PDB file of C-alpha atoms in Angstrom:
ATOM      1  CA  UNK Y   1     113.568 186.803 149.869  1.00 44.00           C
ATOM      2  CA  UNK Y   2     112.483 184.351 147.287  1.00 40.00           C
ATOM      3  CA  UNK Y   3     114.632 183.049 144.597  1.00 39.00           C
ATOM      4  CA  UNK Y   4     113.020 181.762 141.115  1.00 42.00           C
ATOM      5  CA  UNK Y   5     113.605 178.364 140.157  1.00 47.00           C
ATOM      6  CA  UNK Y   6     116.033 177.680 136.827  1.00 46.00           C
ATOM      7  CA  UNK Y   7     114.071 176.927 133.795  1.00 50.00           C
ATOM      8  CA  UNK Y   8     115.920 175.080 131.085  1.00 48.00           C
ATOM      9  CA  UNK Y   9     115.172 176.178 127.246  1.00 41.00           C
ATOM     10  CA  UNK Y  10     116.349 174.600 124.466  1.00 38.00           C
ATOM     11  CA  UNK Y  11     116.803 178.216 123.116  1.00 33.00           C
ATOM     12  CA  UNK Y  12     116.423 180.817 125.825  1.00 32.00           C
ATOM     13  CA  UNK Y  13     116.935 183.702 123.495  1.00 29.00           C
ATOM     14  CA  UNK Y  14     113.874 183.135 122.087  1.00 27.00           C
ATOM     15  CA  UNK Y  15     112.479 184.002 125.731  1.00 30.00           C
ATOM     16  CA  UNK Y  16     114.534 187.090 125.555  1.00 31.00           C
ATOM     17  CA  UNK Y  17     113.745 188.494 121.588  1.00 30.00           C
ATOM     18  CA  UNK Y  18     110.554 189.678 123.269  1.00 31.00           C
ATOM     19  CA  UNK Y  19     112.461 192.426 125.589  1.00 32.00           C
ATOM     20  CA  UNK Y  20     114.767 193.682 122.356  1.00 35.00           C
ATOM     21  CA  UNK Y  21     112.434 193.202 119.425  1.00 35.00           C
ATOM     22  CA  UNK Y  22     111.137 196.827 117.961  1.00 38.00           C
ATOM     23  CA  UNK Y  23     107.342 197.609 118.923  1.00 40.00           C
ATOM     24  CA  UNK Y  24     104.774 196.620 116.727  1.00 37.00           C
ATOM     25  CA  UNK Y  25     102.928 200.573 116.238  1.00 39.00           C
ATOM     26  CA  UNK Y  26     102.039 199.661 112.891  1.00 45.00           C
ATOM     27  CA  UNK Y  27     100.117 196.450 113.979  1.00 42.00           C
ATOM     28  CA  UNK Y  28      96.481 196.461 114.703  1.00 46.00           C
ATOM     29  CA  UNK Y  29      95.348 196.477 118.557  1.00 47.00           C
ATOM     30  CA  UNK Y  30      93.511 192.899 118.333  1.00 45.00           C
ATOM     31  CA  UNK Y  31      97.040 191.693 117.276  1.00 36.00           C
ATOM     32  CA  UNK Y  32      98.882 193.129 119.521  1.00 39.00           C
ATOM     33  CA  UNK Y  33      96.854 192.054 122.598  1.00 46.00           C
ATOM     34  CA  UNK Y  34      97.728 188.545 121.225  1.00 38.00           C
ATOM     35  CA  UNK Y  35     101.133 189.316 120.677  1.00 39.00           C
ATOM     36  CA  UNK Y  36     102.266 187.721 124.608  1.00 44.00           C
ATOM     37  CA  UNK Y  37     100.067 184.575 124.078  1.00 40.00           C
ATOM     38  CA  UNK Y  38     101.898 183.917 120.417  1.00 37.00           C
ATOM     39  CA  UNK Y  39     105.428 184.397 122.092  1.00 43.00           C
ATOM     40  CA  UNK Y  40     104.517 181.608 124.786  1.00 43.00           C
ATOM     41  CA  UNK Y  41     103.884 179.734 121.997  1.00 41.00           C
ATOM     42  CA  UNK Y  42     107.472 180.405 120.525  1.00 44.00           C
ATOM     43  CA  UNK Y  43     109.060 179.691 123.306  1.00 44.00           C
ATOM     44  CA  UNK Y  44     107.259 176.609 124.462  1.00 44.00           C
ATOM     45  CA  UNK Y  45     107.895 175.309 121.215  1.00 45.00           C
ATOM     46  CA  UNK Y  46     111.416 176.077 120.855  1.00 47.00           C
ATOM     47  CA  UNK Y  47     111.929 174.365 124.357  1.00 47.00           C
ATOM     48  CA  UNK Y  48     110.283 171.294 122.718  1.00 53.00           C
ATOM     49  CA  UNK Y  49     107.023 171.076 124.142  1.00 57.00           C
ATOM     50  CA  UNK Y  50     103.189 171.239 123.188  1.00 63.00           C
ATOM     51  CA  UNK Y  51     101.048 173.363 124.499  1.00 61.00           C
ATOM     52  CA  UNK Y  52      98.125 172.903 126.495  1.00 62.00           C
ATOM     53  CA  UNK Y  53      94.448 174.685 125.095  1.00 49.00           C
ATOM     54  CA  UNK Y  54      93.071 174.310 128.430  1.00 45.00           C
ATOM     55  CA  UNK Y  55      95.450 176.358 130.214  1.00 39.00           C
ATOM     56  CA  UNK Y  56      96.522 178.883 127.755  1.00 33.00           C
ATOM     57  CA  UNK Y  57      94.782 182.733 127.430  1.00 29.00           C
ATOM     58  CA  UNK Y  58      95.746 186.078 128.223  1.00 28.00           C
ATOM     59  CA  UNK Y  59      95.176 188.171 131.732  1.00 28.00           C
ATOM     60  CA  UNK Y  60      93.151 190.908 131.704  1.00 31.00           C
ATOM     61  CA  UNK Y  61      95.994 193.019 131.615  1.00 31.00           C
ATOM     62  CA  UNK Y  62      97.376 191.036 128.208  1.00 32.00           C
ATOM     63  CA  UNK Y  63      99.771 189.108 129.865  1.00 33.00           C
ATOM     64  CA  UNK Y  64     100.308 185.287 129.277  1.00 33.00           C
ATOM     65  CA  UNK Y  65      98.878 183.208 132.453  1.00 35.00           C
ATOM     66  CA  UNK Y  66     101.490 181.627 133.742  1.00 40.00           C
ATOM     67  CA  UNK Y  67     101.123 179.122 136.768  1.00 48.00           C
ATOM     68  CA  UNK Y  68     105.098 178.472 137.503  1.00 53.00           C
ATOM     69  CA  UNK Y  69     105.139 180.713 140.229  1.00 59.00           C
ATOM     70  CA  UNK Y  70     106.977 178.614 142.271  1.00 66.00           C
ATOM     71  CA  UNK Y  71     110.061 179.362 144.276  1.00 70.00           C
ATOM     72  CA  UNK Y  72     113.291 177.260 145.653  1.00 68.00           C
ATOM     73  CA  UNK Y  73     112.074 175.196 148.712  1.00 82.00           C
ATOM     74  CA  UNK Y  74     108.464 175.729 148.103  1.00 91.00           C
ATOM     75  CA  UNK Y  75     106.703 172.139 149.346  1.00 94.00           C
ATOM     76  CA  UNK Y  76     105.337 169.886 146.236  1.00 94.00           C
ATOM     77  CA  UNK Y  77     101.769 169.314 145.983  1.00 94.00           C
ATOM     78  CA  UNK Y  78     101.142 166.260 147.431  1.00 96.00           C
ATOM     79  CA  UNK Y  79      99.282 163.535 145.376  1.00 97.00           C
ATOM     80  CA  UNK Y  80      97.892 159.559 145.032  1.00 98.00           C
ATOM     81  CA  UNK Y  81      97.779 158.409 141.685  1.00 98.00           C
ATOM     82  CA  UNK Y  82      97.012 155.016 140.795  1.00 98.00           C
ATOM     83  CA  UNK Y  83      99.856 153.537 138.511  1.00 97.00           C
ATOM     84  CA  UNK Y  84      99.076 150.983 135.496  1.00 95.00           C
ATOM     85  CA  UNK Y  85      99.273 148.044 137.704  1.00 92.00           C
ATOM     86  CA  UNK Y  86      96.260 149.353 139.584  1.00 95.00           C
ATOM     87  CA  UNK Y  87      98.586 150.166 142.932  1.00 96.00           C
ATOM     88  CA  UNK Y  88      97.977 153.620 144.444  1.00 98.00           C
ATOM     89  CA  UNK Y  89     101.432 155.551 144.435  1.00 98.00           C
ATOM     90  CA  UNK Y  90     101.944 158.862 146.674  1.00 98.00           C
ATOM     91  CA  UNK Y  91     104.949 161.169 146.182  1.00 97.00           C
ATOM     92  CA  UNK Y  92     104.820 161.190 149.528  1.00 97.00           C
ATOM     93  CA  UNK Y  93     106.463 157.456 149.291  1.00 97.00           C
ATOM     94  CA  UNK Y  94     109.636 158.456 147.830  1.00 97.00           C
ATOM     95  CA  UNK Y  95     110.382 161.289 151.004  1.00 95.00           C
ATOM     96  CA  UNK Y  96     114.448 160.930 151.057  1.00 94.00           C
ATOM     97  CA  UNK Y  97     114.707 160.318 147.638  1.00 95.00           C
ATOM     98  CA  UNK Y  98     115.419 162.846 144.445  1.00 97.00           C
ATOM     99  CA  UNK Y  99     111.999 162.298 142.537  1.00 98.00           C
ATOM    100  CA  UNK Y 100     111.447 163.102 139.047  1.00 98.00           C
ATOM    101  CA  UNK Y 101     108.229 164.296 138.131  1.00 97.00           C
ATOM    102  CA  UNK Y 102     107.547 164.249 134.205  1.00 98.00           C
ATOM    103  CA  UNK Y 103     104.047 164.919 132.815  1.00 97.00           C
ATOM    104  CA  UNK Y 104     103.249 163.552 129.476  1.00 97.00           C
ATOM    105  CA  UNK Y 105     101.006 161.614 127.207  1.00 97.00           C
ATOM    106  CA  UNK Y 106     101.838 158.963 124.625  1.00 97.00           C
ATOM    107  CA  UNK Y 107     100.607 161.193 121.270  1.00 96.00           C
ATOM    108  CA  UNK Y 108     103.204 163.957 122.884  1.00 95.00           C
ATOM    109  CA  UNK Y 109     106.454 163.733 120.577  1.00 96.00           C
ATOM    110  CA  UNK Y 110     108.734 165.457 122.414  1.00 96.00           C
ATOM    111  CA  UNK Y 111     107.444 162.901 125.428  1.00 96.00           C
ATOM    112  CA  UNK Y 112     108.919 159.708 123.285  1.00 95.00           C
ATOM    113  CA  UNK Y 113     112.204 161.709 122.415  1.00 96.00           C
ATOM    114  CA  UNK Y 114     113.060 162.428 126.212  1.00 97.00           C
ATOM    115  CA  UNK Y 115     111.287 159.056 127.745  1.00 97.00           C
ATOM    116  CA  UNK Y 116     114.409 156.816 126.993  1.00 97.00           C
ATOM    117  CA  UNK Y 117     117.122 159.379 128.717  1.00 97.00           C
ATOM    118  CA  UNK Y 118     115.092 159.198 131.352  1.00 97.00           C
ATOM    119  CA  UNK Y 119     114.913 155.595 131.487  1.00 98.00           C
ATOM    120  CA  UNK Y 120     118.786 155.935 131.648  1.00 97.00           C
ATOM    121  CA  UNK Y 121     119.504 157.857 133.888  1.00 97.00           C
ATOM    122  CA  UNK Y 122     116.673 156.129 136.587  1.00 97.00           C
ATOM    123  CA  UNK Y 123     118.224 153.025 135.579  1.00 97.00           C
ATOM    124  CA  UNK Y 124     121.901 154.059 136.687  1.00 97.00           C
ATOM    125  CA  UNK Y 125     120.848 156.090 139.971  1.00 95.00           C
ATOM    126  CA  UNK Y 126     118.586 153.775 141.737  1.00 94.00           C
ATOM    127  CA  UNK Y 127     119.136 155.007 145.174  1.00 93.00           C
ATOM    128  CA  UNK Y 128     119.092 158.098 143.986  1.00 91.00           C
ATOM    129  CA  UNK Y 129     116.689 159.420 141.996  1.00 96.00           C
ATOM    130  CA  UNK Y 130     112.872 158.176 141.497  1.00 97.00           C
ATOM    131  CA  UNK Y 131     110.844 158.976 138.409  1.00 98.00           C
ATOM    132  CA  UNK Y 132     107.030 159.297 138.152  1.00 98.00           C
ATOM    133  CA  UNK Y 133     105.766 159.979 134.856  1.00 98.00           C
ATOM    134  CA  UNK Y 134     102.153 161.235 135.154  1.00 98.00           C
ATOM    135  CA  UNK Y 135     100.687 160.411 131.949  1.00 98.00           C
ATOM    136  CA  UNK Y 136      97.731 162.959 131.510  1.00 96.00           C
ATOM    137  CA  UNK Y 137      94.183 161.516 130.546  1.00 95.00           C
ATOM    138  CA  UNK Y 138      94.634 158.273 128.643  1.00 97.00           C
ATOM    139  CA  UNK Y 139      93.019 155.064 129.073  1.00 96.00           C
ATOM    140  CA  UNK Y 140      95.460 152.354 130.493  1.00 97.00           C
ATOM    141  CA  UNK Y 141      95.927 150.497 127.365  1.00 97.00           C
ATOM    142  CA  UNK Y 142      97.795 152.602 125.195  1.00 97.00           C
ATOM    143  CA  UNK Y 143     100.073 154.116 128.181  1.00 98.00           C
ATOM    144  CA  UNK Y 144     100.880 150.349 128.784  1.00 97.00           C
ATOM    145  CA  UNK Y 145     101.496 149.916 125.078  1.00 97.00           C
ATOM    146  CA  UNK Y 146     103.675 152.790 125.359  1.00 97.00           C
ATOM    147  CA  UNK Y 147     105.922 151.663 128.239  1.00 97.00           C
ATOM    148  CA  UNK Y 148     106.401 148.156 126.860  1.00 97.00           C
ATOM    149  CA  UNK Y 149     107.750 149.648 123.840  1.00 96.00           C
ATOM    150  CA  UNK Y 150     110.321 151.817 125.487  1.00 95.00           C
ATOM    151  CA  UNK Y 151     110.702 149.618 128.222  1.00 96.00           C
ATOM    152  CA  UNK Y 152     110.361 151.844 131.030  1.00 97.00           C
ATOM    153  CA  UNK Y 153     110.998 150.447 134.871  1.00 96.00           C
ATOM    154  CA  UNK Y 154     110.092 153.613 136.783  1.00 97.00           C
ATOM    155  CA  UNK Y 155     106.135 153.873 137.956  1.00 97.00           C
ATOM    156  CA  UNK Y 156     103.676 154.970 135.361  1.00 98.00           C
ATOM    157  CA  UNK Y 157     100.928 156.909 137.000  1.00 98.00           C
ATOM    158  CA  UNK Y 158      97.365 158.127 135.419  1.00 98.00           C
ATOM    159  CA  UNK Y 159      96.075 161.289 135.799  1.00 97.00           C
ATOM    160  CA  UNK Y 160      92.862 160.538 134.538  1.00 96.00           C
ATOM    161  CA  UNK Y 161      91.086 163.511 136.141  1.00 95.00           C
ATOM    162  CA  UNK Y 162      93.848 165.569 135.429  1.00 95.00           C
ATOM    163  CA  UNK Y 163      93.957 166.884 138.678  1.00 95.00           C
ATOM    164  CA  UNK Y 164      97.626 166.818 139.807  1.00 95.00           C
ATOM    165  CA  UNK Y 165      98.661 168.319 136.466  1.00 93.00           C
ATOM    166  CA  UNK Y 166      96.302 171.066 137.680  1.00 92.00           C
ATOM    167  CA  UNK Y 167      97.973 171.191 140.864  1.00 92.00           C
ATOM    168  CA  UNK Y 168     101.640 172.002 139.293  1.00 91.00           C
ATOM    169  CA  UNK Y 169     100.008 173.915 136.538  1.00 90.00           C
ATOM    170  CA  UNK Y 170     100.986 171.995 134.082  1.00 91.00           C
ATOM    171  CA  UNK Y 171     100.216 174.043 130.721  1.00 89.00           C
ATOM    172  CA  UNK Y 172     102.589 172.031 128.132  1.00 92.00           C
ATOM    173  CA  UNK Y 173     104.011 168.489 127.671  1.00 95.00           C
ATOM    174  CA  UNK Y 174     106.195 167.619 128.820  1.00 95.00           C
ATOM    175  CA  UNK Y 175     106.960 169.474 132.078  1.00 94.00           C
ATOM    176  CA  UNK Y 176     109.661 168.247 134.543  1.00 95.00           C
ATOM    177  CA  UNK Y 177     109.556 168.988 138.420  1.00 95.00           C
ATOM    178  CA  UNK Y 178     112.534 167.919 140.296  1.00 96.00           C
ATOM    179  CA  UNK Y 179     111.528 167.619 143.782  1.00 96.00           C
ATOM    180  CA  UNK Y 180     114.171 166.990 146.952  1.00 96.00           C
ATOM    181  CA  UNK Y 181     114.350 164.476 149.675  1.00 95.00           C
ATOM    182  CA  UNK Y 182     112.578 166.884 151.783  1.00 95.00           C
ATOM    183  CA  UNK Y 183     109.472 167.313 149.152  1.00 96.00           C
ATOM    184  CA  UNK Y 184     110.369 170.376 147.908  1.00 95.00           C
ATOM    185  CA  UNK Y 185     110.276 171.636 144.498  1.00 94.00           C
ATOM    186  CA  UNK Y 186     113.846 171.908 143.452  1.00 93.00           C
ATOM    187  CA  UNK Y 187     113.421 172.949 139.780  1.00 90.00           C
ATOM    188  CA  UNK Y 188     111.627 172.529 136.830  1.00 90.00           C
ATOM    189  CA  UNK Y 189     111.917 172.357 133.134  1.00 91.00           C
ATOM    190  CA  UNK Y 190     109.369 172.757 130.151  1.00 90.00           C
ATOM    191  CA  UNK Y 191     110.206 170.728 127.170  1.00 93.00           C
ATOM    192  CA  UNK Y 192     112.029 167.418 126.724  1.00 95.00           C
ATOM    193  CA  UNK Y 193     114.991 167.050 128.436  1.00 96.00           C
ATOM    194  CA  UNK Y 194     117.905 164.911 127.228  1.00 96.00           C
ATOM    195  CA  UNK Y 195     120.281 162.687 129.296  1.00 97.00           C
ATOM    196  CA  UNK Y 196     122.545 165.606 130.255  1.00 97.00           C
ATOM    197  CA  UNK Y 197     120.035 167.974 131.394  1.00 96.00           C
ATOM    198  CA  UNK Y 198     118.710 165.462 133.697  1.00 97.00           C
ATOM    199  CA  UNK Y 199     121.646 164.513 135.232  1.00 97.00           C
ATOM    200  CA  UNK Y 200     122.859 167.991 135.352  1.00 96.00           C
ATOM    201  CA  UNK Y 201     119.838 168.686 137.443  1.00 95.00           C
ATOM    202  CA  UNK Y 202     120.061 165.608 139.559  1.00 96.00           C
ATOM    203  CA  UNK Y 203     123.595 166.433 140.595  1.00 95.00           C
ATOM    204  CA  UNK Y 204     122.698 170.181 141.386  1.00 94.00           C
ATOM    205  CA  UNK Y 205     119.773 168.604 143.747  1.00 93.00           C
ATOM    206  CA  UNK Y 206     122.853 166.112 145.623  1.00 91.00           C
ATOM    207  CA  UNK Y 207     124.658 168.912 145.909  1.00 91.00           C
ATOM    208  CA  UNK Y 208     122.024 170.730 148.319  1.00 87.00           C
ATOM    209  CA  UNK Y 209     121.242 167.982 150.749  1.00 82.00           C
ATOM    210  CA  UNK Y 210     123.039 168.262 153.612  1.00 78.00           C
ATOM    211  CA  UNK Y 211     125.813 165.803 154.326  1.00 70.00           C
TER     212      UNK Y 211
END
């Protein structure tokens, strides 16, 4: 038996006006067969994230695609990324530690707002928890830019390809996988998170390894 992983939303009722909101018999059919793909973008929004035009559409049976299918203890994808100072950085590396896994990119707003919590919170757990921020398909320049600003410590990795987002399914920015010691995918979370989400979810991964 499977178990889905906790998603964090900045207002999960949103989510849930879908399931209680009167149908829409009034409404013609082309709207209502985009009726699923405008509540993702509700609720991706509410959470505080942007959505991603490459990965967004509707099944053939008008559902929203959705690629966070993953369940608790499911293994990462694995993945080399070269960071801004040119080093090649696997997760992979960080096996033992609590990693942090935040896909962004420097025009994302809700990327800035959660960047310096998370600088924070890497800052005061440094045996504990690693973050790699994957920025997704920028040149180096302004992702340096970026990092100076806000002064970030933790790697800064370039997707340039924008392959590994791919591999997560990464369909909005930012997304947040929390992976264990063991290289499994904990959790995840689409949206900015603040300081006490992250360290919420940091303690809940603690909690799990065995002692």
């Amino acid at each position: 038996m499977t178990t889905d992983l906790p998603q964090e939303s900045a207002h999960p009722e949103i989510v849930g006006a879908a399931e209680t909101a009167p149908p829409l018999w009034g409404a013609p059919p082309r709207i209502l067969r985009l009726l699923p793909v405008l509540l993702a973008l509700v609720a991706v929004t509410a959470a505080g994230g942007i959505l991603l035009g490459k990965g967004v559409g509707a099944t053939p049976s008008g559902g929203v695609t959705s690629p966070y299918k993953f369940t608790a203890g499911m293994p990462a994808p694995e993945f080399t990324l070269q960071s801004l100072g040119g080093k090649p950085v696997s997760l992979s590396d960080y096996r033992g530690k609590t990693v942090l896994v935040n896909f962004w990119a420097t025009w994302c707003p809700p990327c800035r707002s959660e960047m310096p919590d998370m600088q924070r919170v890497a800052q005061d757990h440094p045996d504990d928890l690693v973050v790699l921020a994957v920025d997704l398909q920028e040149a180096p320049e302004p992702v340096a830019s970026f990092a100076k600003q806000f002064g970030l410590s933790f790697p800064i990795l370039l997707d340039t390809k924008g392959d590994v987002s791919q591999a997560f399914g990464v369909q909005s920015l930012p997304s947040s996988f929390f992976i264990d010691p063991q290289g499994r995918i904990a959790s995840f979370n689409i949206g900015a998170l603040n300081e006490s989400a992250i360290r919420r979810r940091l303690q809940q991964v603690q909690e799990q390894i065995p002692r």
